Structure formats: C-alpha cells, structure tokens
PDB file of C-alpha atoms and ligand atoms in Angstrom:
ATOM      1  CA  MET A   1     190.022  64.395  59.194  1.00 98.00           C
ATOM      2  CA  LYS A   2     188.614  65.729  55.915  1.00 98.00           C
ATOM      3  CA  LEU A   3     188.542  69.440  55.073  1.00 98.00           C
ATOM      4  CA  ILE A   4     185.624  70.408  52.852  1.00 98.00           C
ATOM      5  CA  ASN A   5     184.742  73.811  51.319  1.00 98.00           C
ATOM      6  CA  THR A   6     181.656  73.168  49.235  1.00 99.00           C
ATOM      7  CA  ILE A   7     178.137  71.905  49.944  1.00 99.00           C
ATOM      8  CA  ALA A   8     178.347  69.559  46.915  1.00 98.00           C
ATOM      9  CA  ALA A   9     181.561  67.913  48.181  1.00 98.00           C
ATOM     10  CA  LEU A  10     180.119  67.612  51.674  1.00 98.00           C
ATOM     11  CA  LYS A  11     176.952  65.876  50.380  1.00 98.00           C
ATOM     12  CA  THR A  12     179.059  63.501  48.255  1.00 98.00           C
ATOM     13  CA  LEU A  13     181.141  62.565  51.294  1.00 98.00           C
ATOM     14  CA  LEU A  14     178.155  62.138  53.617  1.00 98.00           C
ATOM     15  CA  GLU A  15     175.869  60.212  51.279  1.00 98.00           C
ATOM     16  CA  PRO A  16     177.463  56.733  51.560  1.00 98.00           C
ATOM     17  CA  LEU A  17     177.782  57.244  55.354  1.00 98.00           C
ATOM     18  CA  LYS A  18     174.068  57.918  55.578  1.00 97.00           C
ATOM     19  CA  THR A  19     173.277  54.886  53.384  1.00 97.00           C
ATOM     20  CA  ALA A  20     175.349  52.851  55.853  1.00 98.00           C
ATOM     21  CA  GLN A  21     173.036  54.175  58.629  1.00 98.00           C
ATOM     22  CA  LYS A  22     175.795  56.160  60.359  1.00 98.00           C
ATOM     23  CA  ARG A  23     174.600  58.750  62.908  1.00 98.00           C
ATOM     24  CA  ILE A  24     175.834  62.165  61.889  1.00 98.00           C
ATOM     25  CA  ALA A  25     176.441  65.002  64.388  1.00 99.00           C
ATOM     26  CA  LEU A  26     176.924  68.635  63.489  1.00 99.00           C
ATOM     27  CA  VAL A  27     178.785  71.151  65.653  1.00 99.00           C
ATOM     28  CA  PRO A  28     178.417  74.639  64.152  1.00 99.00           C
ATOM     29  CA  THR A  29     181.077  77.200  65.117  1.00 98.00           C
ATOM     30  CA  MET A  30     182.558  80.487  63.950  1.00 98.00           C
ATOM     31  CA  GLY A  31     186.102  79.213  64.614  1.00 98.00           C
ATOM     32  CA  ALA A  32     188.703  80.717  66.991  1.00 98.00           C
ATOM     33  CA  LEU A  33     188.182  77.489  68.817  1.00 98.00           C
ATOM     34  CA  HIS A  34     188.744  76.903  72.542  1.00 98.00           C
ATOM     35  CA  LYS A  35     187.990  74.196  75.092  1.00 98.00           C
ATOM     36  CA  GLY A  36     184.270  75.077  75.065  1.00 98.00           C
ATOM     37  CA  HIS A  37     184.064  74.129  71.395  1.00 98.00           C
ATOM     38  CA  VAL A  38     186.112  70.973  72.026  1.00 98.00           C
ATOM     39  CA  SER A  39     183.642  69.940  74.735  1.00 98.00           C
ATOM     40  CA  LEU A  40     180.874  70.019  72.115  1.00 99.00           C
ATOM     41  CA  ILE A  41     182.937  67.814  69.801  1.00 99.00           C
ATOM     42  CA  ASP A  42     183.595  65.424  72.696  1.00 98.00           C
ATOM     43  CA  LEU A  43     179.887  65.100  73.503  1.00 98.00           C
ATOM     44  CA  ALA A  44     179.087  64.720  69.790  1.00 99.00           C
ATOM     45  CA  LYS A  45     181.583  61.872  69.422  1.00 98.00           C
ATOM     46  CA  GLN A  46     179.915  60.039  72.322  1.00 98.00           C
ATOM     47  CA  GLN A  47     176.535  60.152  70.612  1.00 98.00           C
ATOM     48  CA  ALA A  48     177.282  59.896  66.900  1.00 98.00           C
ATOM     49  CA  ASP A  49     179.433  57.909  64.458  1.00 98.00           C
ATOM     50  CA  ILE A  50     180.538  60.903  62.395  1.00 98.00           C
ATOM     51  CA  VAL A  51     181.197  64.435  63.709  1.00 99.00           C
ATOM     52  CA  VAL A  52     181.028  67.353  61.290  1.00 99.00           C
ATOM     53  CA  CYS A  53     182.285  70.697  62.637  1.00 99.00           C
ATOM     54  CA  SER A  54     181.565  73.797  60.625  1.00 99.00           C
ATOM     55  CA  ILE A  55     183.693  76.926  60.758  1.00 98.00           C
ATOM     56  CA  PHE A  56     181.945  79.920  59.266  1.00 98.00           C
ATOM     57  CA  VAL A  57     181.872  83.511  60.461  1.00 98.00           C
ATOM     58  CA  ASN A  58     178.356  84.263  59.422  1.00 98.00           C
ATOM     59  CA  PRO A  59     177.970  87.867  58.218  1.00 98.00           C
ATOM     60  CA  THR A  60     174.192  87.978  58.473  1.00 98.00           C
ATOM     61  CA  GLN A  61     174.203  87.601  62.273  1.00 98.00           C
ATOM     62  CA  PHE A  62     176.573  90.529  62.899  1.00 97.00           C
ATOM     63  CA  THR A  63     174.891  93.825  63.676  1.00 93.00           C
ATOM     64  CA  ASP A  64     178.170  95.740  64.028  1.00 93.00           C
ATOM     65  CA  PRO A  65     180.423  95.640  60.889  1.00 95.00           C
ATOM     66  CA  LYS A  66     183.499  96.350  63.088  1.00 94.00           C
ATOM     67  CA  ASP A  67     182.702  93.302  65.218  1.00 94.00           C
ATOM     68  CA  LEU A  68     182.552  91.155  62.032  1.00 97.00           C
ATOM     69  CA  GLU A  69     185.791  92.611  60.702  1.00 96.00           C
ATOM     70  CA  LYS A  70     187.767  91.977  63.898  1.00 95.00           C
ATOM     71  CA  TYR A  71     186.337  88.531  64.597  1.00 97.00           C
ATOM     72  CA  PRO A  72     189.410  86.281  65.084  1.00 96.00           C
ATOM     73  CA  ARG A  73     190.119  83.714  62.288  1.00 97.00           C
ATOM     74  CA  PRO A  74     193.088  81.539  63.388  1.00 97.00           C
ATOM     75  CA  LEU A  75     192.409  78.786  60.824  1.00 97.00           C
ATOM     76  CA  GLU A  76     195.584  76.669  61.260  1.00 98.00           C
ATOM     77  CA  HIS A  77     195.138  76.608  65.013  1.00 98.00           C
ATOM     78  CA  ASP A  78     191.470  75.608  64.599  1.00 98.00           C
ATOM     79  CA  ILE A  79     192.276  72.754  62.250  1.00 98.00           C
ATOM     80  CA  LYS A  80     194.909  71.405  64.636  1.00 98.00           C
ATOM     81  CA  MET A  81     192.486  71.624  67.526  1.00 98.00           C
ATOM     82  CA  LEU A  82     189.791  69.750  65.614  1.00 98.00           C
ATOM     83  CA  GLU A  83     192.272  67.101  64.523  1.00 98.00           C
ATOM     84  CA  ASP A  84     193.355  66.581  68.120  1.00 98.00           C
ATOM     85  CA  ALA A  85     189.689  66.470  69.286  1.00 98.00           C
ATOM     86  CA  GLY A  86     188.951  63.627  66.851  1.00 98.00           C
ATOM     87  CA  CYS A  87     186.597  65.516  64.596  1.00 98.00           C
ATOM     88  CA  ASN A  88     185.918  63.646  61.300  1.00 99.00           C
ATOM     89  CA  ILE A  89     184.938  66.402  58.863  1.00 99.00           C
ATOM     90  CA  VAL A  90     185.554  70.148  58.930  1.00 99.00           C
ATOM     91  CA  PHE A  91     183.246  72.206  56.746  1.00 99.00           C
ATOM     92  CA  MET A  92     184.715  75.622  55.953  1.00 98.00           C
ATOM     93  CA  PRO A  93     182.641  77.252  53.210  1.00 98.00           C
ATOM     94  CA  SER A  94     183.177  80.709  51.736  1.00 98.00           C
ATOM     95  CA  VAL A  95     180.549  83.454  52.126  1.00 98.00           C
ATOM     96  CA  LYS A  96     179.718  83.046  48.412  1.00 98.00           C
ATOM     97  CA  GLU A  97     179.115  79.314  48.940  1.00 98.00           C
ATOM     98  CA  MET A  98     176.545  79.911  51.721  1.00 98.00           C
ATOM     99  CA  TYR A  99     175.067  83.046  50.213  1.00 98.00           C
ATOM    100  CA  PRO A 100     175.277  82.737  46.391  1.00 98.00           C
ATOM    101  CA  VAL A 101     172.356  85.205  46.023  1.00 97.00           C
ATOM    102  CA  LYS A 102     170.902  87.874  48.321  1.00 92.00           C
ATOM    103  CA  GLU A 103     168.099  86.532  50.432  1.00 93.00           C
ATOM    104  CA  ASN A 104     165.378  88.140  52.551  1.00 95.00           C
ATOM    105  CA  TRP A 105     165.164  85.555  55.309  1.00 97.00           C
ATOM    106  CA  HIS A 106     162.528  86.050  57.915  1.00 98.00           C
ATOM    107  CA  ILE A 107     160.828  83.497  60.124  1.00 98.00           C
ATOM    108  CA  ASP A 108     158.671  83.760  63.233  1.00 98.00           C
ATOM    109  CA  LEU A 109     160.893  82.860  66.184  1.00 98.00           C
ATOM    110  CA  GLY A 110     158.380  84.012  68.845  1.00 98.00           C
ATOM    111  CA  ASN A 111     158.455  86.961  71.182  1.00 98.00           C
ATOM    112  CA  ALA A 112     161.719  85.951  72.887  1.00 98.00           C
ATOM    113  CA  GLU A 113     163.578  86.893  69.672  1.00 98.00           C
ATOM    114  CA  PHE A 114     163.266  90.576  70.564  1.00 98.00           C
ATOM    115  CA  LEU A 115     164.371  90.345  74.191  1.00 98.00           C
ATOM    116  CA  LEU A 116     167.866  90.491  75.715  1.00 98.00           C
ATOM    117  CA  GLU A 117     170.410  89.836  72.906  1.00 98.00           C
ATOM    118  CA  GLY A 118     167.612  90.409  70.377  1.00 98.00           C
ATOM    119  CA  GLU A 119     167.114  93.892  71.812  1.00 98.00           C
ATOM    120  CA  PHE A 120     170.768  94.825  71.745  1.00 98.00           C
ATOM    121  CA  ARG A 121     171.575  93.068  68.426  1.00 97.00           C
ATOM    122  CA  LYS A 122     168.621  93.735  66.165  1.00 97.00           C
ATOM    123  CA  GLY A 123     168.022  90.951  63.638  1.00 97.00           C
ATOM    124  CA  HIS A 124     170.776  88.797  65.174  1.00 98.00           C
ATOM    125  CA  TYR A 125     168.621  85.667  65.543  1.00 98.00           C
ATOM    126  CA  GLN A 126     167.237  85.906  62.007  1.00 98.00           C
ATOM    127  CA  GLY A 127     170.893  85.728  60.866  1.00 98.00           C
ATOM    128  CA  VAL A 128     171.698  82.882  63.253  1.00 98.00           C
ATOM    129  CA  THR A 129     168.702  80.756  62.250  1.00 98.00           C
ATOM    130  CA  GLN A 130     169.324  81.493  58.563  1.00 98.00           C
ATOM    131  CA  ILE A 131     172.884  80.070  58.661  1.00 98.00           C
ATOM    132  CA  VAL A 132     171.976  77.149  60.962  1.00 99.00           C
ATOM    133  CA  LYS A 133     169.159  76.153  58.550  1.00 98.00           C
ATOM    134  CA  LYS A 134     171.600  76.261  55.636  1.00 98.00           C
ATOM    135  CA  LEU A 135     174.068  74.110  57.609  1.00 99.00           C
ATOM    136  CA  PHE A 136     171.299  71.642  58.508  1.00 99.00           C
ATOM    137  CA  ASP A 137     170.325  71.484  54.839  1.00 98.00           C
ATOM    138  CA  ALA A 138     173.921  70.844  53.819  1.00 98.00           C
ATOM    139  CA  VAL A 139     174.694  68.169  56.467  1.00 98.00           C
ATOM    140  CA  ASN A 140     171.245  66.782  57.269  1.00 98.00           C
ATOM    141  CA  PRO A 141     172.481  65.765  60.783  1.00 98.00           C
ATOM    142  CA  ASP A 142     170.710  63.423  63.198  1.00 98.00           C
ATOM    143  CA  LEU A 143     172.024  65.529  66.098  1.00 98.00           C
ATOM    144  CA  ALA A 144     173.295  69.088  66.428  1.00 99.00           C
ATOM    145  CA  PHE A 145     175.253  70.370  69.449  1.00 99.00           C
ATOM    146  CA  PHE A 146     175.091  73.889  70.817  1.00 99.00           C
ATOM    147  CA  GLY A 147     176.422  75.545  73.969  1.00 98.00           C
ATOM    148  CA  GLN A 148     174.280  76.785  76.868  1.00 98.00           C
ATOM    149  CA  LYS A 149     176.755  79.701  76.843  1.00 98.00           C
ATOM    150  CA  ASP A 150     174.482  81.157  74.124  1.00 98.00           C
ATOM    151  CA  PHE A 151     171.282  80.370  76.002  1.00 99.00           C
ATOM    152  CA  GLN A 152     168.942  82.428  73.908  1.00 99.00           C
ATOM    153  CA  GLN A 153     170.504  81.101  70.706  1.00 98.00           C
ATOM    154  CA  VAL A 154     169.592  77.494  71.601  1.00 98.00           C
ATOM    155  CA  LEU A 155     166.038  78.605  72.317  1.00 98.00           C
ATOM    156  CA  MET A 156     165.792  80.345  68.928  1.00 98.00           C
ATOM    157  CA  ILE A 157     167.253  77.330  67.094  1.00 98.00           C
ATOM    158  CA  GLU A 158     164.792  74.995  68.869  1.00 98.00           C
ATOM    159  CA  ASN A 159     161.986  77.367  67.707  1.00 98.00           C
ATOM    160  CA  MET A 160     163.354  77.287  64.155  1.00 98.00           C
ATOM    161  CA  VAL A 161     163.513  73.434  64.203  1.00 98.00           C
ATOM    162  CA  ARG A 162     159.899  73.380  65.373  1.00 98.00           C
ATOM    163  CA  TYR A 163     158.820  75.940  62.761  1.00 98.00           C
ATOM    164  CA  PHE A 164     160.219  73.824  59.851  1.00 98.00           C
ATOM    165  CA  LYS A 165     159.596  70.456  61.618  1.00 98.00           C
ATOM    166  CA  LEU A 166     163.212  69.496  61.035  1.00 98.00           C
ATOM    167  CA  PRO A 167     164.244  65.917  61.827  1.00 98.00           C
ATOM    168  CA  VAL A 168     167.230  66.913  63.975  1.00 98.00           C
ATOM    169  CA  GLN A 169     167.777  66.531  67.714  1.00 98.00           C
ATOM    170  CA  ILE A 170     169.210  69.614  69.409  1.00 99.00           C
ATOM    171  CA  ILE A 171     171.628  68.887  72.284  1.00 98.00           C
ATOM    172  CA  THR A 172     172.555  71.675  74.731  1.00 98.00           C
ATOM    173  CA  CYS A 173     176.030  71.390  76.277  1.00 98.00           C
ATOM    174  CA  PRO A 174     177.244  72.930  79.556  1.00 98.00           C
ATOM    175  CA  ILE A 175     179.305  76.120  79.740  1.00 99.00           C
ATOM    176  CA  ILE A 176     183.075  75.542  79.936  1.00 98.00           C
ATOM    177  CA  ARG A 177     184.882  78.118  82.119  1.00 98.00           C
ATOM    178  CA  GLU A 178     188.448  79.186  82.812  1.00 98.00           C
ATOM    179  CA  GLY A 179     189.771  78.145  86.205  1.00 98.00           C
ATOM    180  CA  ASP A 180     188.751  81.517  87.679  1.00 98.00           C
ATOM    181  CA  GLY A 181     185.151  81.314  86.367  1.00 98.00           C
ATOM    182  CA  LEU A 182     185.292  83.362  83.178  1.00 98.00           C
ATOM    183  CA  ALA A 183     183.152  81.690  80.525  1.00 98.00           C
ATOM    184  CA  MET A 184     185.358  80.715  77.591  1.00 98.00           C
ATOM    185  CA  SER A 185     184.658  82.769  74.479  1.00 98.00           C
ATOM    186  CA  SER A 186     186.385  83.462  71.170  1.00 97.00           C
ATOM    187  CA  ARG A 187     186.040  87.161  72.038  1.00 97.00           C
ATOM    188  CA  ASN A 188     188.122  86.826  75.279  1.00 98.00           C
ATOM    189  CA  ILE A 189     191.204  87.210  73.083  1.00 96.00           C
ATOM    190  CA  HIS A 190     190.359  90.911  72.723  1.00 96.00           C
ATOM    191  CA  LEU A 191     190.430  91.517  76.491  1.00 98.00           C
ATOM    192  CA  SER A 192     193.451  93.413  77.828  1.00 98.00           C
ATOM    193  CA  ALA A 193     195.038  92.033  81.059  1.00 98.00           C
ATOM    194  CA  GLU A 194     193.011  94.633  83.006  1.00 98.00           C
ATOM    195  CA  ASP A 195     189.749  93.864  81.177  1.00 98.00           C
ATOM    196  CA  ARG A 196     190.337  90.159  81.764  1.00 98.00           C
ATOM    197  CA  GLN A 197     190.338  90.805  85.553  1.00 98.00           C
ATOM    198  CA  HIS A 198     187.310  93.108  85.365  1.00 98.00           C
ATOM    199  CA  ALA A 199     185.390  90.549  83.268  1.00 98.00           C
ATOM    200  CA  LEU A 200     185.423  88.139  86.196  1.00 98.00           C
ATOM    201  CA  VAL A 201     182.684  90.183  87.824  1.00 99.00           C
ATOM    202  CA  LEU A 202     180.158  88.692  85.370  1.00 99.00           C
ATOM    203  CA  SER A 203     180.579  85.081  86.485  1.00 99.00           C
ATOM    204  CA  LYS A 204     180.985  86.246  90.106  1.00 98.00           C
ATOM    205  CA  ALA A 205     177.654  88.101  90.003  1.00 99.00           C
ATOM    206  CA  LEU A 206     175.943  85.061  88.401  1.00 99.00           C
ATOM    207  CA  TYR A 207     177.350  82.722  91.058  1.00 98.00           C
ATOM    208  CA  TYR A 208     176.406  85.105  93.809  1.00 98.00           C
ATOM    209  CA  VAL A 209     172.818  84.836  92.570  1.00 98.00           C
ATOM    210  CA  LYS A 210     172.982  81.058  92.292  1.00 98.00           C
ATOM    211  CA  GLU A 211     174.444  80.624  95.772  1.00 98.00           C
ATOM    212  CA  HIS A 212     171.963  82.977  97.487  1.00 98.00           C
ATOM    213  CA  PHE A 213     168.985  81.975  95.370  1.00 98.00           C
ATOM    214  CA  ALA A 214     167.210  79.976  98.094  1.00 96.00           C
ATOM    215  CA  ALA A 215     167.744  82.598 100.800  1.00 97.00           C
ATOM    216  CA  GLU A 216     167.048  85.982  99.168  1.00 97.00           C
ATOM    217  CA  PRO A 217     164.198  87.517  97.192  1.00 97.00           C
ATOM    218  CA  VAL A 218     164.783  87.954  93.437  1.00 98.00           C
ATOM    219  CA  ALA A 219     164.731  91.795  93.624  1.00 98.00           C
ATOM    220  CA  GLU A 220     167.476  91.717  96.256  1.00 98.00           C
ATOM    221  CA  LEU A 221     169.599  89.297  94.261  1.00 98.00           C
ATOM    222  CA  LEU A 222     169.292  91.491  91.158  1.00 98.00           C
ATOM    223  CA  ALA A 223     170.167  94.635  93.088  1.00 98.00           C
ATOM    224  CA  VAL A 224     173.368  93.031  94.555  1.00 98.00           C
ATOM    225  CA  ALA A 225     174.434  91.541  91.212  1.00 98.00           C
ATOM    226  CA  LYS A 226     173.937  94.831  89.341  1.00 98.00           C
ATOM    227  CA  LYS A 227     175.784  96.762  92.034  1.00 98.00           C
ATOM    228  CA  MET A 228     178.756  94.356  91.802  1.00 98.00           C
ATOM    229  CA  ILE A 229     178.911  94.898  88.054  1.00 98.00           C
ATOM    230  CA  ASP A 230     178.254  98.664  88.082  1.00 98.00           C
ATOM    231  CA  SER A 231     181.018  99.204  90.620  1.00 98.00           C
ATOM    232  CA  THR A 232     183.634  97.420  88.500  1.00 98.00           C
ATOM    233  CA  PRO A 233     185.689  99.834  86.354  1.00 98.00           C
ATOM    234  CA  GLY A 234     185.547  99.391  82.595  1.00 97.00           C
ATOM    235  CA  VAL A 235     182.402  97.245  82.728  1.00 98.00           C
ATOM    236  CA  VAL A 236     179.161  98.624  81.213  1.00 98.00           C
ATOM    237  CA  LEU A 237     176.117  96.525  81.825  1.00 98.00           C
ATOM    238  CA  ASP A 238     173.592  95.859  79.044  1.00 98.00           C
ATOM    239  CA  TYR A 239     171.341  93.594  81.146  1.00 98.00           C
ATOM    240  CA  PHE A 240     171.311  91.375  84.164  1.00 99.00           C
ATOM    241  CA  THR A 241     168.081  89.421  84.524  1.00 98.00           C
ATOM    242  CA  ILE A 242     166.528  86.453  86.246  1.00 98.00           C
ATOM    243  CA  ALA A 243     164.179  85.095  83.629  1.00 98.00           C
ATOM    244  CA  ASN A 244     161.878  82.258  82.660  1.00 98.00           C
ATOM    245  CA  GLY A 245     164.109  80.032  80.496  1.00 98.00           C
ATOM    246  CA  GLU A 246     161.362  79.560  77.880  1.00 97.00           C
ATOM    247  CA  THR A 247     159.875  83.031  77.494  1.00 98.00           C
ATOM    248  CA  LEU A 248     162.989  84.946  78.644  1.00 98.00           C
ATOM    249  CA  LEU A 249     160.625  87.343  80.457  1.00 98.00           C
ATOM    250  CA  PRO A 250     161.767  88.594  83.868  1.00 98.00           C
ATOM    251  CA  GLU A 251     160.507  86.300  86.661  1.00 98.00           C
ATOM    252  CA  SER A 252     160.262  86.987  90.374  1.00 96.00           C
ATOM    253  CA  ASP A 253     158.453  83.784  91.368  1.00 96.00           C
ATOM    254  CA  LYS A 254     161.127  81.366  92.519  1.00 95.00           C
ATOM    255  CA  GLN A 255     158.751  78.409  92.210  1.00 95.00           C
ATOM    256  CA  VAL A 256     158.824  78.696  88.425  1.00 95.00           C
ATOM    257  CA  LYS A 257     160.832  75.892  86.806  1.00 93.00           C
ATOM    258  CA  ASN A 258     163.498  76.724  84.235  1.00 96.00           C
ATOM    259  CA  LEU A 259     164.785  79.916  85.842  1.00 98.00           C
ATOM    260  CA  VAL A 260     168.006  81.307  84.491  1.00 98.00           C
ATOM    261  CA  ALA A 261     170.141  84.334  85.317  1.00 98.00           C
ATOM    262  CA  LEU A 262     171.573  85.994  82.191  1.00 99.00           C
ATOM    263  CA  VAL A 263     174.050  88.813  81.818  1.00 99.00           C
ATOM    264  CA  ALA A 264     175.559  90.862  79.007  1.00 99.00           C
ATOM    265  CA  ALA A 265     178.076  93.639  79.411  1.00 98.00           C
ATOM    266  CA  LYS A 266     180.783  95.487  77.604  1.00 98.00           C
ATOM    267  CA  VAL A 267     184.154  94.975  79.169  1.00 98.00           C
ATOM    268  CA  GLY A 268     186.482  97.580  77.663  1.00 98.00           C
ATOM    269  CA  GLU A 269     185.686  97.299  73.961  1.00 96.00           C
ATOM    270  CA  THR A 270     184.506  93.668  74.155  1.00 97.00           C
ATOM    271  CA  ARG A 271     180.909  92.600  74.628  1.00 97.00           C
ATOM    272  CA  LEU A 272     180.556  89.408  76.740  1.00 98.00           C
ATOM    273  CA  ILE A 273     177.565  87.261  77.676  1.00 98.00           C
ATOM    274  CA  ASP A 274     177.145  84.577  80.323  1.00 99.00           C
ATOM    275  CA  ASN A 275     174.414  82.779  82.211  1.00 99.00           C
ATOM    276  CA  VAL A 276     173.722  80.286  84.960  1.00 98.00           C
ATOM    277  CA  LEU A 277     170.777  77.920  85.461  1.00 98.00           C
ATOM    278  CA  LEU A 278     168.976  78.497  88.764  1.00 98.00           C
ATOM    279  CA  SER A 279     166.461  75.661  88.913  1.00 87.00           C
TER     280      SER A 279
HETATM  281  P1  AMP B   1     180.761  80.281  68.424  1.00 50.68           P
HETATM  282  O1  AMP B   1     181.967  79.803  67.656  1.00 50.68           O
HETATM  283  O2  AMP B   1     181.036  81.320  69.460  1.00 50.68           O
HETATM  284  O3  AMP B   1     179.615  80.597  67.497  1.00 50.68           O
HETATM  285  O4  AMP B   1     180.303  79.021  69.265  1.00 50.68           O
HETATM  286  C1  AMP B   1     180.052  77.795  68.673  1.00 50.68           C
HETATM  287  C2  AMP B   1     179.332  76.907  69.652  1.00 50.68           C
HETATM  288  O5  AMP B   1     180.137  76.722  70.808  1.00 50.68           O
HETATM  289  C3  AMP B   1     178.006  77.540  70.154  1.00 50.68           C
HETATM  290  O6  AMP B   1     177.029  76.535  70.250  1.00 50.68           O
HETATM  291  C4  AMP B   1     178.413  78.088  71.480  1.00 50.68           C
HETATM  292  O7  AMP B   1     177.317  78.175  72.400  1.00 50.68           O
HETATM  293  C5  AMP B   1     179.393  77.075  71.974  1.00 50.68           C
HETATM  294  N1  AMP B   1     180.259  77.604  73.004  1.00 50.68           N
HETATM  295  C6  AMP B   1     180.889  78.842  72.944  1.00 50.68           C
HETATM  296  N2  AMP B   1     181.563  79.031  74.114  1.00 50.68           N
HETATM  297  C7  AMP B   1     181.331  77.979  74.901  1.00 50.68           C
HETATM  298  C8  AMP B   1     181.754  77.605  76.218  1.00 50.68           C
HETATM  299  N3  AMP B   1     182.495  78.404  76.988  1.00 50.68           N
HETATM  300  N4  AMP B   1     181.311  76.408  76.736  1.00 50.68           N
HETATM  301  C9  AMP B   1     180.520  75.614  75.934  1.00 50.68           C
HETATM  302  N5  AMP B   1     180.123  75.886  74.706  1.00 50.68           N
HETATM  303  C10 AMP B   1     180.509  77.061  74.185  1.00 50.68           C
END
C-alpha cells in the first residue's frame, strides 16, 4: 500500500496505471475509519483494479469550528485498517495542498441542498462538493464509492457530477450497523456509555417505520417515531421525515417510488444522522 501526500505524486503514480487501462476506484473519507468505510473499500475492490482511499478532514464542509477541531484523527489506526482491507493507495493531503489559495466555490446543487442537513448545516454541501471535485480532479477515477449513510450527500454529489458532466460512476453502498442497530459513524466515539444506549432510538424509530410502513398512514408513522425519540432522555431531534429520495421533500403518498425515512438528532453533545429506504 502506497501513502501519498501530494496531488503531483498521486498523478505520477496513477498515470502508468491508467495507460495500462486499469480501472481506478476512489473512496473518499475523513478518516477515523470503521467497518462502514471498510465495506466501501471491499465493494471498490470487487469493481476496480486499483483502490485509492483518501483521508482528509475537509474544513470547508464544517459549519461548527468546534466540530472540526474535535473530529477524531487516529492516523496509525486508519493506515493499519486500510492495509488490512487491501487498499492500494492512501491519499492524505494537507489542507494547504487541497486549498493553496482561498476560493469562492459555489455551484447549483438544486433545491434539495437547502433541506434537512442543508438547513441545519448551512453551506455544508458546497464544502462537500468542493472537496469531492478536487479529489476527482486529482484521481480521475472511473468509479467513486459513497455510503447511503449520508443519503443527501450522495444526492448532492450526483448533482455535482451531472453539473460538470464528469466521467465518473457513483456507487452507493449500504449502511453498516453495529449488532444492536446503531449506524457506524466516526462520531460514535464521542458518545458516553449512556449516550450510546440512548442513540439506539434513532435506528429503532427508523425500523419501526419500515416494519409498519405497509399497514399505517405516513402521519401516524411519523408521530410514533417522533414520540419514541422525544421521550428518550438526552436526545434532541433535528428532523425525522419520510421524504421523496430525489427531491427530499416530505411525502405522504406511499405509492411514490424512492421513499426514504431520514433522521438527525443530537445525542448528548454528538449529532448523529441515519436513514432507511422504504420502497
Ligand atoms: P466519512 O469519513 O464519515 O466522511 O465517511 C466516508 C464515507 O463512508 C462516506 O461515503 C460515508 O457515507 C461512508 N460511511 C460512513 N459511515 C458508514 C456506514 N455506517 N456504512 C456505510 N458507509 C458509511
């Protein structure tokens, strides 16, 4: 496994592989890796010859400076995990490497940019698409792998790919959960033992909705799910919605394809998101 810090070195390494017609996959991450990230590497290995994993805590997508500061960065652990997962190249640039000069990035990501996470984290998806575009430019991958865990993020990246007509295929990978249902996340490390128990209500509420979806009206499902969350100590709900998976607008018609239930809440001091596909 090669460790690379600069775009120039990455391009030099990838050029002969591209000339040899190797299929290149990119798995962008912010590090603090867990089995969810490894599942993306596994899927990438199945579909490509070379897997590049980037580790970069992107400052432009953080709306809360404290969140950026306390984001975990266990680099040695990450490198070992990627080595064990069979990753070929790790790209770990500095902030200066990715942002040598100040930029005013803004692209039209559609109305869904401003809903859900976009409402609670203003400008978040401009920052996300900005760094993903830079990583695509640096790697020029045939395929890029993202987790359904960040449902809205995949949608925004697909919109960005369409906007620039980029020659990359976006692959969405399923959510990997702990045995008790909690969606794996780098932020789970901040949960106290009590928070960790309380956080389970998020996946429980989502699975309640999924299991009762055929039998109960949407309004009833939402009411029960919100009540479950609101009655859990230490959990403050930002949103729980059943939405159209393309527009992210609330949807009460169960016949609509692409329905998804999405939740975001603060558990103690930690903000968590999760979702489940309904149709
Ligand atoms: P992050 O390091 O949190 O930016 O995540 C890097 C990639 O891993 C993103 O595409 C995430 O959606 C994905 N990911 C994060 N958590 C999970 C999970 N529990 N299961 C599957 N993919 C995940």
